[in-house]
Amino acid sequence: SRGITARQRHLMDDISKLLPHHKAESKLDAKGDPRALNEISELKSCNGVLYFEARKRSDLYAWFGRPQDGPSFKFQVLNIHTMDELRLTGNCALGTRALLCFDSSFDSAPHWRLAKALLAQTFGTPRGHPKSKPFFDHALSFAILDEKIWFRHYQICIDDDAIDEINRLKLVEIGPRFVLAPVRALAGSFRGATIFNDPNLLTTSSLSDLPSKYHVRKQNKAMRKEHKCALLLQ
C-alpha cells in the first residue's frame, strides 16, 4: 500500500528477490478495500497473495492469502533488518529455489498450521517454474518464539575442511530478518468470519493511545488531593 517507509520498501525488495515466481503490482491506496486484490490476482492468474499494508508510516502488516475462496492471515511485521543493513557474508544465486524449514511448534495449534500452509505456498517456488533455477542453494527458516514467527535466510555451503560427510554442509546467514506477529485469520480472502484473533497483541497505534507517565502522575496527584479533602471534611 502507499505510505511505506524506506526501510519497509527495502524489505519488500529483499523478499521479492527470494520469490522468483512472484508477479509485482503497483501500490494500492491505503484507504482502499483489500478485497480488490482478488480481482488483481485473477487477472494475473495467481493462486496466492502477499500484501504489505502500511499504517501511520510506522506499522507494517503483511497479508498472506489465497484469492477468491481464502483463507487469509494478517501479521504485523516487527524487528525489520534489511540485507543492506546487516551486510552478512552469506550469498546465493538469484532465482534459485529455497529449502523451507519450519519449527515443530507449527503443529501445536490450528492457527499455526494455517500459517505454515500459507507461508509454504507463498515462499515455496513451484518446481519447473520458468523463472527459477532447478537447484537449492539457500534455506528459509521459520521458527516460533514468544508466540511470534521469526524469519531467517541462510546460504547452504559445503565445508571442504570437514572431517566427515555429515558436517560438510554448513549455513551462513544472508538476510533479511523480520518477525511476524499473528493478528487475525479470516475464513475468506480478505473477508469472512474471523477464525483466529490475538487479543493480547499491542500495536504501535494502541500503545500511543495509552496514557503517558505525565498524565498518570497528574491523575494520581488529583486523587491524593481529593482524598485529603475528604479526610478534612470528616
Coordinates of C-alpha atoms in Angstrom, one line a residue:
S1 CA 0.0 0.0 0.0
R2 CA 1.0 3.6 -0.1
G3 CA 2.7 5.4 2.8
I4 CA 5.5 2.9 3.5
T5 CA 8.9 4.0 4.8
A6 CA 12.3 3.5 3.1
R7 CA 13.2 0.5 5.3
Q8 CA 9.9 -1.2 4.6
R9 CA 10.3 -0.7 0.9
H10 CA 13.8 -2.2 1.1
L11 CA 12.4 -5.2 2.9
M12 CA 9.8 -5.7 0.1
D13 CA 12.6 -5.6 -2.4
D14 CA 14.6 -8.2 -0.4
I15 CA 11.6 -10.5 -0.2
S16 CA 10.8 -10.1 -3.9
K17 CA 14.3 -11.4 -4.7
L18 CA 13.5 -14.6 -2.7
L19 CA 10.4 -15.2 -4.8
P20 CA 11.4 -15.7 -8.5
H21 CA 7.8 -16.8 -9.3
H22 CA 6.2 -13.5 -8.0
K23 CA 4.2 -11.0 -10.1
A24 CA 4.5 -7.5 -8.8
E25 CA 1.7 -5.0 -8.8
S26 CA 1.6 -1.2 -8.3
K27 CA 0.7 0.3 -5.0
L28 CA -2.8 0.1 -3.6
D29 CA -4.5 3.0 -2.0
A30 CA -4.1 2.7 1.8
K31 CA -7.9 3.5 2.2
G32 CA -8.9 1.1 -0.5
D33 CA -10.6 -2.2 0.0
P34 CA -8.1 -5.1 0.2
R35 CA -10.7 -7.3 -1.4
A36 CA -9.7 -5.7 -4.7
L37 CA -6.7 -7.9 -4.6
N38 CA -8.9 -10.8 -5.5
E39 CA -9.6 -9.2 -8.9
I40 CA -5.9 -8.3 -9.4
S41 CA -4.8 -11.9 -8.6
E42 CA -7.4 -13.3 -11.0
L43 CA -6.2 -11.1 -13.8
K44 CA -2.6 -12.2 -13.2
S45 CA -3.5 -15.8 -12.8
C46 CA -2.1 -16.0 -9.3
N47 CA -3.1 -18.6 -6.6
G48 CA -1.6 -16.7 -3.7
V49 CA -1.3 -13.1 -2.5
L50 CA 1.3 -11.3 -0.3
Y51 CA 0.1 -7.8 0.5
F52 CA 2.0 -5.3 2.6
E53 CA -0.2 -2.7 4.4
A54 CA 1.3 0.4 6.0
R55 CA -0.4 2.3 8.8
K56 CA 0.6 5.7 10.1
R57 CA 4.0 5.4 8.5
S58 CA 5.2 3.3 11.4
D59 CA 3.2 0.0 11.5
L60 CA 3.7 -2.6 8.7
Y61 CA 1.2 -5.5 8.2
A62 CA 1.6 -8.5 5.9
W63 CA -1.4 -10.3 4.5
F64 CA -1.0 -13.9 3.3
G65 CA -4.0 -15.3 1.5
R66 CA -5.5 -17.5 -1.2
P67 CA -7.6 -15.5 -3.7
Q68 CA -11.3 -15.9 -4.0
D69 CA -12.0 -18.7 -1.5
G70 CA -9.5 -17.9 1.2
P71 CA -8.3 -18.3 3.9
S72 CA -6.2 -15.3 4.7
F73 CA -3.9 -14.4 7.6
K74 CA -2.8 -10.9 8.8
F75 CA 0.6 -10.5 10.5
Q76 CA 2.3 -7.4 12.0
V77 CA 5.9 -7.2 10.8
L78 CA 8.4 -6.3 13.6
N79 CA 12.1 -6.0 14.0
I80 CA 12.9 -5.4 10.4
H81 CA 16.5 -5.7 9.3
T82 CA 17.3 -5.5 5.6
M83 CA 20.2 -7.1 3.7
D84 CA 21.9 -3.7 3.2
E85 CA 21.8 -3.0 7.0
L86 CA 23.1 -6.4 8.1
R87 CA 25.9 -6.8 5.5
L88 CA 26.3 -10.5 6.2
T89 CA 28.7 -12.8 4.4
G90 CA 26.2 -15.2 3.0
N91 CA 25.2 -15.1 -0.7
C92 CA 23.1 -17.2 -3.1
A93 CA 22.3 -17.2 -6.8
L94 CA 19.3 -15.2 -7.9
G95 CA 16.3 -17.2 -8.9
T96 CA 17.2 -20.5 -7.2
R97 CA 14.6 -22.4 -5.2
A98 CA 14.7 -22.2 -1.4
L99 CA 14.6 -25.0 1.1
L100 CA 11.8 -24.3 3.6
C101 CA 12.4 -25.2 7.2
F102 CA 9.6 -25.0 9.8
D103 CA 9.7 -25.4 13.5
S104 CA 7.9 -28.4 15.0
S105 CA 5.8 -25.9 17.0
F106 CA 3.8 -25.2 13.9
D107 CA 1.9 -28.4 14.5
S108 CA 0.9 -27.4 18.1
A109 CA -2.2 -25.3 17.2
P110 CA -4.7 -24.9 14.3
H111 CA -3.8 -21.3 13.6
W112 CA -0.1 -22.2 13.4
R113 CA -0.8 -25.0 10.9
L114 CA -2.8 -22.5 8.8
A115 CA 0.1 -20.0 9.0
K116 CA 2.5 -22.8 7.9
A117 CA 0.4 -23.7 4.9
L118 CA 0.2 -20.1 3.7
L119 CA 3.9 -19.4 4.3
A120 CA 4.8 -22.6 2.4
Q121 CA 2.6 -21.7 -0.5
T122 CA 4.0 -18.1 -0.7
F123 CA 7.7 -18.8 -0.2
G124 CA 7.8 -22.1 -2.0
T125 CA 8.9 -21.8 -5.6
P126 CA 7.0 -24.2 -7.9
R127 CA 9.1 -26.9 -9.4
G128 CA 9.9 -26.3 -13.0
H129 CA 8.9 -22.6 -12.9
P130 CA 10.5 -20.8 -16.0
K131 CA 11.9 -18.0 -13.9
S132 CA 13.6 -20.3 -11.3
K133 CA 16.8 -22.4 -11.4
P134 CA 16.3 -26.1 -10.7
F135 CA 18.5 -26.5 -7.6
F136 CA 18.7 -25.4 -3.9
D137 CA 21.5 -23.2 -2.5
H138 CA 19.7 -21.4 0.3
A139 CA 17.2 -22.1 3.1
L140 CA 14.4 -20.1 4.7
S141 CA 13.9 -20.8 8.4
F142 CA 10.6 -20.2 10.2
A143 CA 10.7 -20.6 14.0
I144 CA 8.0 -19.8 16.7
L145 CA 9.2 -18.0 19.8
D146 CA 7.1 -15.9 22.2
E147 CA 4.0 -16.5 20.0
K148 CA 5.7 -14.9 17.0
I149 CA 7.3 -16.3 13.8
W150 CA 11.0 -15.5 13.4
F151 CA 12.3 -15.4 9.9
R152 CA 15.9 -16.1 8.9
H153 CA 17.6 -16.7 5.5
Y154 CA 20.7 -18.9 5.1
Q155 CA 23.1 -19.9 2.4
I156 CA 23.8 -23.7 2.1
C157 CA 27.6 -24.1 1.8
I158 CA 30.0 -27.0 1.6
D159 CA 32.8 -27.1 4.1
D160 CA 35.9 -28.7 2.5
D161 CA 37.7 -28.9 5.8
A162 CA 35.0 -31.0 7.4
I163 CA 36.1 -34.4 8.8
D164 CA 33.0 -36.4 7.9
E165 CA 30.2 -36.2 5.3
I166 CA 27.6 -35.3 7.9
N167 CA 29.3 -32.0 8.9
R168 CA 30.2 -30.9 5.3
L169 CA 27.1 -28.8 5.0
K170 CA 27.0 -25.5 6.9
L171 CA 24.7 -22.5 7.0
V172 CA 25.8 -18.9 6.5
E173 CA 23.1 -16.2 7.1
I174 CA 22.3 -13.9 4.3
G175 CA 19.3 -11.8 5.5
P176 CA 16.9 -10.1 5.7
R177 CA 15.5 -10.6 9.2
F178 CA 12.0 -9.9 10.5
V179 CA 9.4 -11.2 12.9
L180 CA 5.7 -11.9 12.1
A181 CA 3.2 -11.4 15.0
P182 CA -0.2 -13.0 14.2
V183 CA -3.1 -10.6 14.3
R184 CA -6.1 -12.2 12.6
A185 CA -7.1 -15.0 10.4
L186 CA -10.1 -14.9 8.1
A187 CA -12.1 -17.7 6.6
G188 CA -12.3 -15.9 3.2
S189 CA -9.9 -14.0 1.1
F190 CA -9.6 -10.7 3.0
R191 CA -13.2 -11.1 4.2
G192 CA -15.4 -13.6 6.0
A193 CA -15.6 -14.8 9.6
T194 CA -12.7 -14.4 12.0
I195 CA -11.3 -17.9 12.8
F196 CA -8.4 -16.6 14.9
N197 CA -7.7 -13.3 16.7
D198 CA -4.9 -12.4 19.1
P199 CA -6.4 -10.2 21.9
N200 CA -3.1 -9.7 23.6
L201 CA -1.3 -8.1 20.6
L202 CA -0.2 -4.5 21.3
T203 CA 0.4 -2.5 18.1
T204 CA 2.2 0.9 17.9
S205 CA -1.0 2.7 17.5
S206 CA -2.6 1.0 20.5
L207 CA 0.5 1.8 22.7
S208 CA 0.2 5.5 21.7
D209 CA -3.4 5.6 23.0
L210 CA -2.2 4.6 26.5
P211 CA -1.8 7.4 29.0
S212 CA 1.7 8.9 29.3
K213 CA 3.6 9.0 32.6
Y214 CA 2.8 12.7 32.9
H215 CA -0.9 12.1 32.8
V216 CA -0.7 9.2 35.2
R217 CA 1.3 11.4 37.6
K218 CA -1.2 14.2 37.4
Q219 CA -4.1 11.8 37.9
N220 CA -2.5 10.3 41.0
K221 CA -1.9 13.8 42.3
A222 CA -5.5 14.8 41.9
M223 CA -6.7 11.6 43.6
R224 CA -4.4 12.3 46.6
K225 CA -5.8 15.9 46.8
E226 CA -9.4 14.6 46.8
H227 CA -8.5 12.1 49.5
K228 CA -7.0 14.8 51.7
C229 CA -10.1 17.0 51.3
A230 CA -12.3 14.0 52.2
L231 CA -10.3 13.4 55.4
L232 CA -10.6 17.1 56.4
L233 CA -14.3 17.1 56.0
Q234 CA -14.7 14.1 58.2

